[in-house]
Short mmCIF file of C-alpha atoms in Angstrom, two decimals:
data_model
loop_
_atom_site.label_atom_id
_atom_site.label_comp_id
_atom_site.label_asym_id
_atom_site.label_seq_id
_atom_site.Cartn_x
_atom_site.Cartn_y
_atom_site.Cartn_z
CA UNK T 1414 0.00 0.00 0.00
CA UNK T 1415 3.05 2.33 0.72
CA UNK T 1416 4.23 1.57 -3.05
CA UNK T 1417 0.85 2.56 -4.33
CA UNK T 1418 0.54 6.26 -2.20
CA UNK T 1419 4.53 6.91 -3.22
CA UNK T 1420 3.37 6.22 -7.11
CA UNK T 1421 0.51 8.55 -6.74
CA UNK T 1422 2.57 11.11 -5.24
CA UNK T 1423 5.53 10.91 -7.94
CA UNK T 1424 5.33 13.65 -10.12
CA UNK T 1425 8.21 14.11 -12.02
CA UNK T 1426 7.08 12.36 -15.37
CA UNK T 1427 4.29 14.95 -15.61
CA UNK T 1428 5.85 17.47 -17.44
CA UNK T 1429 6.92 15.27 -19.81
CA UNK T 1430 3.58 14.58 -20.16
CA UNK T 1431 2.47 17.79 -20.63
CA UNK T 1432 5.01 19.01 -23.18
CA UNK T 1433 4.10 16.03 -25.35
CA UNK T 1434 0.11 16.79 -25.63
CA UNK T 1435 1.16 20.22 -26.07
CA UNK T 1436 3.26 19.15 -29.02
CA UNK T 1437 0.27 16.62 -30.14
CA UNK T 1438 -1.85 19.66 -30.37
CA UNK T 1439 0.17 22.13 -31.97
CA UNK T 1440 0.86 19.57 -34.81
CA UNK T 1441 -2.90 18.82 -35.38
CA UNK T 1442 -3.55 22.81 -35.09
CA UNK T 1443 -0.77 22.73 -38.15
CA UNK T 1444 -2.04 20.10 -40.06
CA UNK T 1445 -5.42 21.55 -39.86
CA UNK T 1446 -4.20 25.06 -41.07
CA UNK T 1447 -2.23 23.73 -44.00
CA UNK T 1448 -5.11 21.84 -45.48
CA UNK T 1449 -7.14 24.54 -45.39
CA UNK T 1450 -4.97 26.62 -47.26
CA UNK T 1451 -3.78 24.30 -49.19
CA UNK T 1452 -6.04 24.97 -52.51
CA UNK T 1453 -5.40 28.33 -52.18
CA UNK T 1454 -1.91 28.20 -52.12
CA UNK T 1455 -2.24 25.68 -55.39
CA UNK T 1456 -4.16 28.45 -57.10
CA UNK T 1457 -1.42 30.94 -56.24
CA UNK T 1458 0.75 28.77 -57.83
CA UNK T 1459 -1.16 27.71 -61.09
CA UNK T 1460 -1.74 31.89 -61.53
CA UNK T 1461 1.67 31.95 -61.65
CA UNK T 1462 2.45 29.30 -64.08
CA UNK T 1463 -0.06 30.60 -66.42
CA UNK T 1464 1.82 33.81 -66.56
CA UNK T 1465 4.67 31.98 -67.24
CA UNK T 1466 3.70 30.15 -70.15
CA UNK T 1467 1.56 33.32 -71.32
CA UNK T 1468 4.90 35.54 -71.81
CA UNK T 1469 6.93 33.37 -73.70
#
């Protein structure tokens, strides 16, 4: 039972912890964000290439 209460109280992998879902979040924030802009950045892109081809 001692084992058990000095587990509970052990805190030092909880940062660790932390940082990690913190990093999990940010990346799905990221990967959210770039998909949505995604097609527009493909259209930026395509304008371009257009020109391109257009002037020669």
């Amino acid at each position: 039972m001692r084992m058990l209460k000095a587990l509970m109280k052990d805190r030092s992998g909880a940062t660790a912890v932390e940082y990690g879902l913190l990093a999990a979040l940010i990346s799905i924030g990221l990967l959210g964000g770039l998909s949505a802009f995604r097609d527009q950045l493909l259209n930026v892109f395509i304008t371009i290439r257009d020109a391109i081809v257009n002037v020669g």
